[in-house]
Amino acid sequence: MNSSLQTGIFPAAFKTAVVKPLLKKTNSDPSIFNNYRPVSNLPFLSKVLEKLVFIQLNEFLSQNNIFEINQSGFRTNHSTETALLKIVNDVRCALDSGQISVLVLLDLSAAFDTVDHLILVNRLKSLGLSGTVLKWFESYLMERNFMVSMDTHFSGVHEINCGVPQGSILGPLLFNIYMLPLGNVIRTHNISFHSYADDTQLYIAMSPDDTRPIEALFNCILDVKLWMANNFLQLNQDKTEILVIGPEAKREKQFLKLQELSLSHSETVRNLGVIFDSKLTFIPHIKQVVKTGFYHLKNLARVRPLLSLANMEMLMHAFIMSKVDYCNALLSGLPKTNIRNLQLLQNSAARVLTKTRRRAHITPILKSLHWLPICFRIDFKILLTVFKCLNGLAPSYLSDLLVKYEPSRTLRSSGTGLLTIPTVK
């Protein structure tokens, strides 16, 4: 490994990947090739070498503030939840000020597989990488091979002329570098955006009577499409989704403008695993979580007599509570009636786990399991996020939203770490 780093040559034996096509969604049609994600299985030692390089490159990018601030994919202290929290906060602030928002989810086709190696090397060079370091990355990218594995069958070995391997350590980081200029393309149109790996979303806030921002959004989409074409990336316009968020009476003019520009909108969209609706109630998302949760709970109840409490609790967390807790910070502030069904799901899971009868009081059961009720799980996630923001463990786009309380004159509350409460209507 030291020899590889010193000479700038990535071992040829590490360049052959065994690609296994996996369905992106379990309910997808297996006869359609686009429903598969090609995951590369690489030699173990190659990942060790990649990890060493990843640590140094990631540190270099962080120290020099090279990362796109609105890119949350594959970054320390960033997640889908932090990305969605920023977007939802911006949209809710717009709604509070009487505006409506338009959210556009861009869909890229096989983004990791079409990365041009020469363009990527030039990106690395422009960031300051040179000499042996740049030579190593050229060697890492060039002359790679792959074979496809299906069950016990293997294809022949084929050469790869583009793309970064999915399943590698360096691949996601290199893809983020490849996408760096996209942020500046979007900013020229004064459009808000956020990215998570190859999932990019644009959003704008506007007065209900003003349709001009939609024209700016449309022009931005055209420029993004052009930039992607110039960089060998394909924007799938058929799968690009648009959601208009706001009161129904205020959205009609925006619908007409979207139709003029041949842009179709949806009432709900799936955004990084969370279903957004046009009123931002998250009711469709909660319904989907509850439906999936009860489906798994029904199956788990059948095997409950065969498993110990500890093993069953592990399965409950894996199949049910992990889905309930996913991005649950977005549910903060919703009426209790909206999250009531999530609580019913948790209660049912606790009863199955502890073999308790249906009419038994649920509070002692939850206490015995050390399970917080749903509303407190949401509050806990918000408090945890605030703690991370105050201690440098969260993205700057969230930390910057918190303003420390500084009274105009010295009070006993001074220096107690209080935060300014934003004004809302």
mmCIF file of C-alpha atoms in Angstrom, residues 343 366 370-378:
data_model
loop_
_atom_site.group_PDB
_atom_site.id
_atom_site.type_symbol
_atom_site.label_atom_id
_atom_site.label_comp_id
_atom_site.label_asym_id
_atom_site.label_seq_id
_atom_site.Cartn_x
_atom_site.Cartn_y
_atom_site.Cartn_z
ATOM 1 C CA GLN A 343 -48.549 5.835 18.377
ATOM 2 C CA LEU A 366 -43.576 1.312 27.220
ATOM 3 C CA HIS A 370 -37.639 2.060 27.836
ATOM 4 C CA TRP A 371 -39.523 3.171 24.712
ATOM 5 C CA LEU A 372 -40.386 6.848 24.522
ATOM 6 C CA PRO A 373 -43.878 7.570 23.123
ATOM 7 C CA ILE A 374 -43.924 8.921 19.563
ATOM 8 C CA CYS A 375 -44.373 12.605 20.475
ATOM 9 C CA PHE A 376 -41.396 12.428 22.848
ATOM 10 C CA ARG A 377 -39.281 10.563 20.279
ATOM 11 C CA ILE A 378 -39.870 13.494 17.920
#
